[in-house]
Coordinates of C-alpha atoms in Angstrom, one line a residue:
M21 CA -34.8 -5.8 -33.5
H22 CA -37.7 -6.6 -35.7
E23 CA -39.5 -3.6 -34.2
E24 CA -36.6 -1.3 -35.1
L25 CA -36.5 -2.6 -38.7
N26 CA -40.3 -2.2 -39.0
N27 CA -39.9 1.5 -37.9
F28 CA -37.4 1.9 -40.7
K29 CA -39.9 0.6 -43.2
R30 CA -42.8 2.7 -41.8
N31 CA -40.7 5.9 -41.8
K32 CA -39.2 5.0 -45.2
V33 CA -35.7 5.5 -43.9
W34 CA -33.8 3.6 -46.5
T35 CA -34.0 1.9 -49.9
L36 CA -32.1 -1.3 -50.9
V37 CA -30.1 -0.5 -54.0
E38 CA -27.1 -1.8 -55.9
K39 CA -23.9 -0.4 -54.7
P40 CA -22.9 2.5 -57.1
K41 CA -19.6 2.1 -58.7
E42 CA -18.6 5.7 -57.9
C43 CA -19.4 5.2 -54.2
R44 CA -16.2 4.5 -52.2
N45 CA -17.5 4.9 -48.7
V46 CA -20.2 2.6 -47.4
I47 CA -20.9 3.1 -43.8
G48 CA -21.2 0.0 -41.6
T49 CA -24.0 -0.6 -39.1
K50 CA -24.1 -2.1 -35.6
W51 CA -26.7 -3.3 -33.2
I52 CA -26.9 -1.6 -29.8
F53 CA -28.9 -3.1 -26.9
K54 CA -30.2 -1.1 -24.0
N55 CA -32.5 -1.5 -21.0
K56 CA -34.7 1.4 -20.2
Q57 CA -35.4 2.0 -16.5
D58 CA -37.9 4.0 -14.5
E59 CA -37.1 6.2 -11.5
F60 CA -37.0 3.2 -9.3
G61 CA -34.4 1.4 -11.4
N62 CA -36.9 -1.2 -12.7
I63 CA -36.5 -2.3 -16.3
V64 CA -39.6 -1.2 -18.3
R65 CA -38.3 -1.9 -21.8
N66 CA -35.6 -3.8 -23.7
K67 CA -34.6 -1.8 -26.7
A68 CA -32.5 -2.7 -29.7
R69 CA -31.2 0.1 -31.9
L70 CA -29.4 -0.1 -35.2
V71 CA -26.8 2.6 -35.5
A72 CA -24.5 3.7 -38.2
Q73 CA -20.7 3.8 -37.7
G74 CA -20.5 7.5 -38.4
F75 CA -16.8 7.8 -37.6
S76 CA -16.1 6.6 -41.1
Q77 CA -17.9 9.5 -42.7
V78 CA -16.0 12.1 -44.7
E79 CA -16.8 15.8 -44.0
G80 CA -18.1 17.6 -47.1
I81 CA -19.0 14.4 -48.8
D82 CA -21.1 12.4 -46.4
F83 CA -22.2 15.3 -44.2
G84 CA -22.1 19.0 -43.9
E85 CA -23.3 20.6 -40.6
T86 CA -23.5 18.5 -37.4
Y87 CA -24.6 21.1 -34.8
A88 CA -27.9 20.7 -33.1
P89 CA -29.3 22.9 -30.3
V90 CA -29.7 21.2 -26.9
A91 CA -31.2 22.4 -23.6
R92 CA -28.8 23.5 -20.9
L93 CA -29.2 22.2 -17.4
E94 CA -29.8 25.8 -16.2
S95 CA -32.7 26.1 -18.6
I96 CA -34.3 22.9 -17.3
R97 CA -34.1 24.2 -13.7
I98 CA -35.7 27.5 -14.7
V99 CA -38.6 25.6 -16.4
L100 CA -39.1 23.5 -13.3
A101 CA -39.0 26.5 -11.0
Y102 CA -41.4 28.5 -13.2
A103 CA -43.8 25.5 -13.3
S104 CA -43.6 25.1 -9.5
H105 CA -44.3 28.8 -9.0
H106 CA -47.4 28.7 -11.1
N107 CA -48.5 25.3 -9.9
F108 CA -48.2 23.9 -13.4
K109 CA -48.1 20.1 -14.0
L110 CA -45.3 19.3 -16.4
Q111 CA -45.9 16.4 -18.9
Q112 CA -43.1 14.4 -20.4
M113 CA -42.7 13.3 -24.0
D114 CA -40.9 10.3 -25.5
V115 CA -39.1 10.2 -28.8
K116 CA -40.0 7.3 -30.9
S117 CA -37.5 6.5 -33.6
A118 CA -35.9 9.8 -32.8
F119 CA -33.6 10.4 -35.8
L120 CA -35.6 8.4 -38.4
N121 CA -37.8 11.3 -39.6
G122 CA -35.2 13.9 -40.7
P123 CA -34.5 14.0 -44.5
L124 CA -30.9 13.9 -45.6
H125 CA -29.4 16.2 -48.2
E126 CA -26.4 14.0 -49.0
E127 CA -26.2 10.6 -50.5
V128 CA -25.3 8.2 -47.8
Y129 CA -25.0 4.4 -48.2
V130 CA -24.9 1.9 -45.3
K131 CA -24.3 -1.8 -45.2
Q132 CA -27.1 -4.2 -44.5
P133 CA -27.7 -4.8 -40.7
P134 CA -25.8 -7.8 -39.3
G135 CA -28.1 -10.9 -39.1
F136 CA -30.7 -9.4 -41.5
E137 CA -29.0 -9.5 -44.9
D138 CA -31.2 -9.9 -47.9
L139 CA -30.7 -13.4 -49.2
N140 CA -31.6 -12.4 -52.8
F141 CA -29.3 -9.4 -52.9
P142 CA -26.5 -10.0 -50.3
N143 CA -24.1 -7.5 -52.0
H144 CA -26.7 -4.6 -52.1
V145 CA -26.5 -1.6 -49.8
Y146 CA -29.1 0.7 -48.3
K147 CA -29.4 4.2 -49.5
L148 CA -30.5 6.4 -46.6
D149 CA -33.4 8.8 -47.3
K150 CA -33.6 10.0 -43.6
A151 CA -31.2 10.3 -40.7
L152 CA -30.0 7.2 -38.9
Y153 CA -28.6 6.9 -35.4
G154 CA -24.8 7.5 -35.4
L155 CA -24.6 9.8 -38.5
K156 CA -22.8 13.0 -38.0
Q157 CA -25.8 15.0 -39.2
A158 CA -28.4 13.0 -37.3
P159 CA -28.9 15.5 -34.5
R160 CA -30.1 18.1 -37.0
A161 CA -32.9 15.9 -38.2
W162 CA -36.4 16.6 -37.0
F163 CA -38.4 13.9 -35.2
E164 CA -41.8 13.4 -33.8
M165 CA -42.7 12.8 -30.2
S166 CA -45.4 11.1 -28.1
M167 CA -46.8 11.9 -24.6
M168 CA -45.7 9.9 -21.6
G169 CA -47.7 11.6 -18.9
E170 CA -46.5 13.4 -15.8
M171 CA -42.8 14.1 -15.7
K172 CA -41.2 11.8 -13.1
F173 CA -37.7 10.9 -14.4
F174 CA -35.7 13.1 -16.7
L175 CA -32.0 13.2 -17.5
G176 CA -31.1 11.4 -14.3
F177 CA -33.3 13.5 -12.1
E178 CA -36.2 12.2 -10.1
I179 CA -38.9 14.8 -10.2
K180 CA -41.8 14.9 -7.7
Q181 CA -44.5 17.5 -8.4
L182 CA -46.5 18.0 -5.2
R183 CA -48.8 20.7 -4.0
E184 CA -46.0 22.0 -1.6
G185 CA -43.6 22.4 -4.5
T186 CA -41.5 20.5 -7.0
F187 CA -38.8 18.3 -5.5
I188 CA -35.7 17.1 -7.4
N189 CA -33.3 14.3 -6.2
Q190 CA -30.7 12.0 -7.7
A191 CA -31.3 8.9 -5.6
K192 CA -31.1 6.6 -8.6
Y193 CA -27.8 8.2 -9.7
L194 CA -26.3 7.6 -6.2
Q195 CA -27.5 4.0 -6.2
D196 CA -25.8 3.5 -9.6
M197 CA -22.6 5.0 -8.2
L198 CA -22.6 2.7 -5.2
K199 CA -23.1 -0.3 -7.5
R200 CA -20.3 0.9 -9.8
F201 CA -17.8 1.1 -7.0
K202 CA -19.2 -2.0 -5.2
M203 CA -20.2 -0.1 -2.1
T204 CA -23.8 -1.2 -1.7
E205 CA -23.0 -3.4 1.3
L206 CA -21.2 -0.8 3.2
K207 CA -22.6 0.7 6.4
G208 CA -24.1 4.2 6.0
V209 CA -23.4 7.1 8.3
A210 CA -25.4 10.2 8.9
T211 CA -22.4 12.5 8.4
P212 CA -19.4 11.3 6.4
M213 CA -16.8 13.0 8.6
V214 CA -15.9 13.5 12.3
T215 CA -18.6 15.6 13.9
K216 CA -16.7 16.6 17.1
C217 CA -13.4 17.9 16.0
H218 CA -11.6 21.2 15.9
L219 CA -10.8 22.5 12.4
A220 CA -7.9 24.9 12.6
L221 CA -7.9 27.8 10.1
D222 CA -4.9 27.8 7.8
P223 CA -4.4 31.5 6.7
N224 CA -1.8 30.4 4.1
G225 CA -3.7 27.5 2.8
G226 CA -5.2 27.2 -0.7
A227 CA -8.3 25.7 -2.2
S228 CA -8.6 21.9 -2.2
R229 CA -7.7 20.2 -5.5
G230 CA -9.5 17.0 -4.8
G231 CA -6.4 14.9 -4.5
R232 CA -6.8 11.2 -4.6
R233 CA -10.6 11.4 -4.5
R234 CA -10.5 11.9 -8.3
S235 CA -9.3 8.4 -8.8
R236 CA -12.6 7.0 -7.5
H237 CA -14.4 8.4 -10.6
D238 CA -15.2 6.4 -13.6
R239 CA -13.5 8.5 -16.3
S240 CA -15.7 7.0 -19.0
S241 CA -18.9 8.2 -17.5
D242 CA -20.8 11.2 -18.8
E243 CA -21.0 12.6 -15.2
F244 CA -17.2 12.7 -14.8
A245 CA -16.7 14.1 -18.3
S246 CA -19.0 17.0 -17.6
N247 CA -17.4 17.8 -14.2
A248 CA -13.8 16.7 -14.5
P249 CA -11.1 19.4 -14.3
R250 CA -9.6 20.1 -17.7
K251 CA -5.9 19.1 -17.2
S252 CA -3.4 18.6 -19.9
V253 CA 0.2 17.6 -19.7
T254 CA 2.4 19.3 -22.3
S255 CA 5.7 18.1 -23.6
R256 CA 8.6 19.9 -25.2
R257 CA 8.4 17.4 -28.0
K258 CA 4.8 18.3 -29.1
N259 CA 5.9 20.2 -32.2
K260 CA 8.2 17.4 -33.4
E261 CA 7.4 14.2 -35.1
V262 CA 5.2 11.9 -33.1
R263 CA 7.1 8.7 -32.2
E264 CA 7.6 6.3 -29.4
N265 CA 10.3 7.7 -27.1
Y266 CA 11.0 5.4 -24.1
K267 CA 13.4 7.8 -22.4
A268 CA 10.7 10.5 -22.4
M269 CA 8.2 8.1 -21.0
D270 CA 10.6 7.2 -18.2
S271 CA 11.2 10.9 -17.4
V272 CA 7.5 11.7 -17.0
S273 CA 6.6 8.8 -14.6
Y274 CA 5.0 10.1 -11.4
S275 CA 7.1 7.9 -9.2
A276 CA 9.0 4.7 -9.4
I277 CA 6.6 2.8 -7.0
R278 CA 3.6 0.8 -7.9
L279 CA 3.7 1.8 -11.6
K280 CA 4.0 -0.9 -14.2
N281 CA 4.0 0.4 -17.8
W282 CA 4.0 -1.5 -21.0
Y283 CA 7.4 0.1 -22.0
D284 CA 9.1 -1.3 -18.9
D285 CA 9.8 -4.6 -20.8
V286 CA 11.1 -2.8 -24.0
P287 CA 14.8 -3.4 -24.5
R288 CA 16.9 -0.2 -24.4
D289 CA 20.3 0.5 -26.0
E290 CA 21.6 2.2 -22.8
E291 CA 20.6 2.2 -19.2
I292 CA 18.4 5.2 -18.1
A293 CA 19.8 6.7 -14.9
G294 CA 18.8 9.6 -12.8
R295 CA 15.0 9.1 -13.0
R296 CA 13.1 12.3 -12.3
Y297 CA 10.2 11.9 -9.9
W298 CA 8.7 15.4 -9.7
C299 CA 8.6 16.6 -13.3
I300 CA 4.9 16.8 -14.3
E301 CA 2.8 19.3 -12.5
Q302 CA 4.7 19.1 -9.2
E303 CA 1.8 20.5 -7.2
F304 CA -0.6 17.9 -8.5
I305 CA 1.8 15.1 -7.7
Y306 CA 2.3 16.5 -4.3
K307 CA -1.4 16.5 -3.6
D308 CA -2.0 13.0 -5.1
I309 CA 1.0 11.1 -3.6
Y310 CA 2.6 13.1 -0.9
E311 CA -0.3 14.8 0.9
P312 CA -2.4 11.6 1.7
M313 CA 0.5 10.3 3.8
K314 CA -0.6 12.4 6.7
N315 CA -1.2 9.4 8.8
L316 CA 2.4 9.1 9.8
R317 CA 2.8 6.9 12.8
P318 CA 6.0 7.8 14.7
M319 CA 7.5 4.7 16.3
Q320 CA 9.1 4.9 19.8
A321 CA 12.3 3.7 21.3
I322 CA 12.4 2.1 24.7
N323 CA 14.6 3.1 27.6
V324 CA 15.0 0.1 29.8
D325 CA 16.7 2.1 32.6
I326 CA 13.6 4.1 33.4
L327 CA 10.8 1.6 32.6
A328 CA 8.6 0.2 35.3
V329 CA 10.2 -3.1 36.3
N330 CA 8.1 -6.1 37.0
D331 CA 8.4 -9.8 36.4
H332 CA 6.8 -9.8 33.0
F333 CA 8.7 -6.8 31.9
E334 CA 12.1 -8.3 32.9
D335 CA 11.2 -11.5 31.1
A336 CA 10.1 -9.6 28.0
I337 CA 13.4 -7.6 27.9
W338 CA 15.4 -10.7 28.4
V339 CA 13.6 -12.5 25.5
A340 CA 14.1 -9.5 23.2
G341 CA 17.8 -9.4 24.0
K342 CA 18.2 -13.1 23.4
M343 CA 16.6 -12.7 19.9
G344 CA 19.0 -9.8 19.1
L345 CA 16.3 -7.2 18.8
L346 CA 17.2 -4.9 21.7
E347 CA 19.8 -2.9 19.8
I348 CA 17.2 -1.9 17.2
M349 CA 14.6 -1.2 19.8
K350 CA 16.9 1.2 21.7
I351 CA 17.8 3.4 18.7
Q352 CA 16.9 7.0 19.1
C353 CA 17.1 9.6 16.4
D354 CA 15.3 12.9 15.7
Y355 CA 13.4 12.7 12.5
S356 CA 11.9 14.9 9.8
P357 CA 8.3 14.0 8.9
D358 CA 8.6 15.6 5.4
L359 CA 11.7 13.5 4.6
V360 CA 10.1 10.3 5.8
K361 CA 6.9 10.9 3.8
Q362 CA 9.0 11.6 0.7
F363 CA 11.0 8.5 1.3
F364 CA 7.9 6.3 1.2
A365 CA 6.3 8.3 -1.7
T366 CA 9.3 7.8 -4.0
L367 CA 10.7 4.5 -2.8
A368 CA 11.5 1.9 -5.4
I369 CA 13.0 -1.5 -4.6
R370 CA 14.9 -3.4 -7.3
K371 CA 14.4 -7.1 -7.8
D372 CA 18.0 -8.1 -7.3
E373 CA 19.9 -10.1 -4.8
E374 CA 21.2 -7.0 -3.0
H375 CA 17.6 -5.6 -2.4
T376 CA 18.6 -2.2 -3.6
M377 CA 16.3 0.6 -2.4
E378 CA 16.1 3.9 -4.3
W379 CA 14.3 7.1 -3.2
M380 CA 14.4 10.8 -3.3
T381 CA 15.6 13.0 -0.4
G382 CA 14.9 16.6 -1.2
S383 CA 16.2 16.9 -4.8
T384 CA 18.8 14.1 -4.5
H385 CA 18.4 10.6 -5.8
C386 CA 19.6 8.2 -3.1
S387 CA 20.1 4.5 -3.0
A388 CA 21.3 1.9 -0.6
T389 CA 21.6 -1.9 -0.5
L390 CA 20.3 -4.0 2.4
R391 CA 23.9 -4.7 3.4
Q392 CA 24.8 -1.0 3.4
F393 CA 21.6 -0.4 5.5
A394 CA 22.8 -3.0 8.0
G395 CA 26.2 -1.3 8.2
Y396 CA 24.5 2.0 9.1
L397 CA 22.7 0.3 12.0
G398 CA 25.6 -2.0 13.0
V399 CA 23.5 -5.1 12.6
P400 CA 24.8 -8.3 10.9
V401 CA 23.2 -9.4 7.7
D402 CA 21.9 -13.0 7.2
G403 CA 22.3 -13.6 10.9
G404 CA 19.4 -15.8 12.0
R405 CA 16.0 -17.0 11.1
R406 CA 14.0 -15.3 8.4
L407 CA 10.3 -14.8 9.3
H408 CA 9.3 -13.9 5.8
G409 CA 10.8 -17.0 4.2
P410 CA 8.9 -19.8 2.4
Q411 CA 8.4 -21.7 5.7
Q412 CA 4.9 -22.0 7.0
T413 CA 3.8 -20.6 10.3
D414 CA 3.5 -23.3 13.0
K415 CA -0.1 -24.3 13.2
N416 CA 0.2 -24.7 17.0
A417 CA 1.9 -21.3 17.5
L418 CA -1.2 -19.6 18.9
V419 CA -1.8 -22.4 21.4
H420 CA 1.4 -21.5 23.2
L421 CA 0.7 -17.7 23.2
Y422 CA -2.9 -17.5 24.2
T423 CA -5.0 -18.8 27.1
S424 CA -7.7 -19.9 24.7
A425 CA -6.9 -20.6 21.1
G426 CA -8.5 -23.3 19.0
K427 CA -7.8 -24.5 15.5
I428 CA -10.9 -22.6 14.3
G429 CA -12.1 -19.5 16.0
Q430 CA -10.8 -16.3 17.6
A431 CA -7.7 -16.4 19.9
K432 CA -8.3 -14.7 23.3
G433 CA -6.2 -13.9 26.3
L434 CA -2.6 -13.2 25.2
L435 CA -0.3 -14.3 28.0
P436 CA 1.2 -11.3 30.0
I437 CA 4.8 -11.9 28.9
Y438 CA 3.8 -11.9 25.2
S439 CA 1.4 -9.0 25.7
Q440 CA 4.4 -7.1 27.0
L441 CA 6.6 -8.2 24.1
L442 CA 3.9 -7.3 21.6
R443 CA 3.8 -3.7 23.0
F444 CA 7.6 -3.5 22.6
F445 CA 7.4 -4.8 19.0
R446 CA 4.5 -2.6 17.9
A447 CA 6.2 0.5 19.4
T448 CA 9.6 -0.1 17.8
I449 CA 9.9 -2.4 14.8
C450 CA 6.4 -3.5 13.7
P451 CA 3.7 -0.8 14.1
S452 CA 1.1 -2.4 11.8
G453 CA 1.2 -5.9 13.4
G454 CA -2.5 -6.0 14.4
N455 CA -4.1 -6.1 17.8
N456 CA -3.6 -8.8 20.4
D457 CA -6.3 -11.1 19.0
A458 CA -5.5 -10.6 15.3
L459 CA -1.8 -10.8 14.5
R460 CA -0.2 -10.9 11.1
G461 CA 1.6 -14.1 10.0
A462 CA 5.1 -12.6 10.3
L463 CA 4.3 -11.3 13.8
V464 CA 2.9 -14.7 14.8
D465 CA 6.2 -16.3 13.8
L466 CA 8.0 -13.6 15.8
M467 CA 5.9 -14.2 18.9
H468 CA 6.3 -17.9 18.5
L469 CA 10.1 -17.5 18.3
S470 CA 9.8 -15.5 21.6
Y471 CA 7.9 -18.4 23.1
K472 CA 10.8 -20.7 22.3
C473 CA 13.2 -18.3 23.9
A474 CA 11.2 -18.2 27.1
R475 CA 10.7 -21.9 27.1
D476 CA 14.3 -23.0 26.7
V477 CA 15.9 -20.7 29.2
N478 CA 18.4 -23.5 30.3
E479 CA 19.4 -24.5 26.7
E480 CA 22.0 -22.7 24.7
R481 CA 20.1 -22.5 21.5
D482 CA 20.5 -19.8 18.8
Y483 CA 17.2 -18.0 18.4
T484 CA 18.7 -15.0 16.7
L485 CA 16.3 -13.3 14.2
D486 CA 17.5 -11.9 10.9
I487 CA 16.4 -8.5 11.8
M488 CA 17.4 -6.8 8.6
D489 CA 15.2 -9.2 6.5
F490 CA 12.4 -8.4 8.9
I491 CA 12.9 -4.6 8.6
F492 CA 13.2 -4.8 4.8
H493 CA 9.8 -6.6 4.5
E494 CA 8.2 -4.1 6.9
I495 CA 9.4 -1.2 4.7
H496 CA 8.2 -3.0 1.6
D497 CA 4.7 -3.7 3.1
A498 CA 4.4 0.0 4.2
M499 CA 5.4 1.1 0.7
V500 CA 2.8 -1.1 -1.0
S501 CA -0.2 -0.6 1.4
R502 CA 0.2 3.2 2.0
T503 CA -2.5 3.0 4.7
T504 CA -0.2 3.8 7.6
I505 CA 3.4 5.0 7.2
P506 CA 5.5 3.6 10.1
Y507 CA 8.3 5.8 11.1
A508 CA 11.2 4.1 12.8
P509 CA 14.5 5.7 13.8
Y510 CA 16.3 3.5 11.4
I511 CA 14.5 5.2 8.5
Q512 CA 16.0 8.5 9.4
L513 CA 19.4 6.9 10.0
L514 CA 19.2 5.5 6.5
I515 CA 18.3 8.9 5.0
N516 CA 21.0 10.7 7.0
N517 CA 23.8 8.3 6.0
S518 CA 22.8 8.1 2.3
V519 CA 22.5 11.9 2.0
A520 CA 25.9 12.4 3.7
V521 CA 27.5 10.6 0.8
C522 CA 25.8 13.0 -1.7
D523 CA 26.5 16.2 0.4
E524 CA 22.9 17.2 0.3
D525 CA 21.9 20.2 2.6
L526 CA 18.9 19.2 4.7
S527 CA 18.9 22.3 6.9
G528 CA 15.6 23.3 5.4
Y529 CA 13.8 20.3 6.9
P530 CA 13.0 20.8 10.6
L531 CA 13.5 17.8 12.9
V532 CA 11.0 16.5 15.4
K533 CA 12.4 15.1 18.7
H534 CA 12.1 11.4 18.8
H535 CA 9.7 10.3 21.5
V536 CA 10.9 7.7 24.0
K537 CA 8.4 5.5 25.8
K538 CA 9.1 5.9 29.5
A539 CA 6.5 3.6 31.1
Y540 CA 4.7 0.5 30.4
K541 CA 1.9 -0.6 32.6
L542 CA 0.3 -4.0 32.3
K543 CA -3.4 -3.1 32.4
P544 CA -6.0 -5.9 32.8
V545 CA -7.4 -5.6 29.3
S546 CA -9.6 -8.3 27.9
S547 CA -7.0 -9.4 25.3
A548 CA -4.3 -9.8 28.0
V549 CA -6.1 -11.5 30.9
P550 CA -3.8 -13.9 32.7
A551 CA -4.9 -17.4 32.5
P552 CA -6.4 -19.1 35.6
D553 CA -4.0 -21.1 37.6
T554 CA -5.8 -24.4 36.9
F555 CA -5.6 -23.8 33.1
M556 CA -1.9 -22.8 33.3
R557 CA -1.1 -25.8 35.5
D558 CA -2.8 -28.1 33.0
A559 CA -1.2 -26.3 30.0
R560 CA 2.3 -26.6 31.4
S561 CA 1.9 -30.2 32.1
S562 CA 0.7 -30.8 28.5
G563 CA 3.5 -28.7 27.0
F564 CA 1.1 -26.0 25.6
A565 CA 2.3 -23.1 27.8
P566 CA 5.8 -21.9 28.8
A567 CA 6.8 -23.1 32.2
R568 CA 8.6 -20.2 34.0
H569 CA 11.8 -21.4 35.4
P570 CA 12.0 -20.5 39.1
D571 CA 15.6 -19.5 38.9
V572 CA 15.4 -17.3 35.8
P573 CA 15.9 -13.9 37.6
A574 CA 18.7 -15.5 39.7
M575 CA 20.4 -16.9 36.6
R576 CA 20.5 -13.4 35.1
K577 CA 21.8 -11.8 38.3
Q578 CA 24.7 -14.3 38.5
V579 CA 26.0 -13.1 35.2
S580 CA 26.5 -9.6 36.5
R581 CA 25.1 -7.3 39.1
L582 CA 24.5 -4.8 36.4
S583 CA 21.8 -6.3 34.3
W584 CA 23.0 -6.9 30.7
F585 CA 20.2 -4.9 29.2
Q586 CA 21.3 -1.8 31.0
R587 CA 24.8 -1.9 29.5
P588 CA 26.0 0.4 26.7
L589 CA 25.3 -0.8 23.2
H590 CA 29.0 -1.5 22.4
E591 CA 29.3 -4.1 25.2
H592 CA 26.5 -6.3 23.7

């Protein structure tokens, strides 16, 4: 800071004078601190710069022209190529006190720098004789330069001048980008895409618009400002008086999900209905929200009549039926991927007791409460235990499900019956539940409830699950995460029943036949290895593993020769 002020004195930049009475605009000053780095990112100098707050200048009074010629990037490349062709060694020059040598033609007064006020004349101001950083006319001022030696780092480029040629790279720029987005610890790959894949040619496709990749940029950076696409959103109110219009703000929201604006809490005279979701640059919104949802994961129904039957399969089906899940797991419905993607892209859930869901289907605004949703599926509401409630997961739940599960460490060896159940659940109602050794909390509760059903085969206990609450939270989690969109037949049923009320024509949306899982085979994978007999015998004696009742198959056959899970749905 003292060095900067000494440069002012040496270059005779200003003079301390009494503030003229006719002077109305005295420009403020501010200290700017910066670390200068070399091509390796090492700090070579700490610099303090006193700048003028030029935004307070008045054109025609405090300044006239502001234009200054600058070098284009193309010109710099031409110079480097020309020097490389003739084997020239380029030297670099540094600007010392860059704007402090240009004389000014206007009378400009600035305040004394903060922290360095004159004790004898605290109310005096400085009259500028030469340009100061931050002034509008400062770029036009001439300055002197000094030699720095061979050019190595210039405008973000690392330049290596060798006998073989001149090489340019931006390694430091890439390192700064990795630090900005906190990606320095990530694992690097040779090619940032799949190398062995078939890229089909789309003759009707258009050029890529970047999509969500643009959100990774720091919009305040110079690099983004120089390369960002020039997009503007116009409004029909642009020629009218500028004022806060909450209805207009609501109508231009991209979607009702994951958007929290400051005007959401502003009281309104009347309720705003019929929110428009696709009103600003529809193609841009389609690319940014709708297109990334390509990772649609279709869920599967199970057909118990044609599945391979074994002891573990029969037990798993019996447990699922006792919990009241089999009706949902057997639903089949052809679906439209476009409608399912639009459902999750525009879904909004109200914070009310009815859990009202709102979404767009085609051009129709649809809504349904959780109770209406349950009516479409024929499932009772509030009928059983809620897995997403405030209760905590049983700390010993994993001990009952795995052959090896300690309080601390990884759980291994999911017992065969629960491995079969997990395959059912992940294929029908819970696609993002994790693998066998890393289950989500709600799925751990679901598996633990299954364990209780398998354990208490002789007791008439109610282990019914509140399936609608479970489905609602699965939809909510998929809406928030947007990593994988789980399709389940009940989503298409919800869309069909809601659209039927609005008389929307969906003939333009082709349907895809719903896939039915026809065979399950218990493969001896590492995460589902049956426990040794000695371990299971000790576990059963200690109460840590479900003891299979010897008469479980016989008990089910006594009920009816036709197994209950093969009956039509209306008989359950």
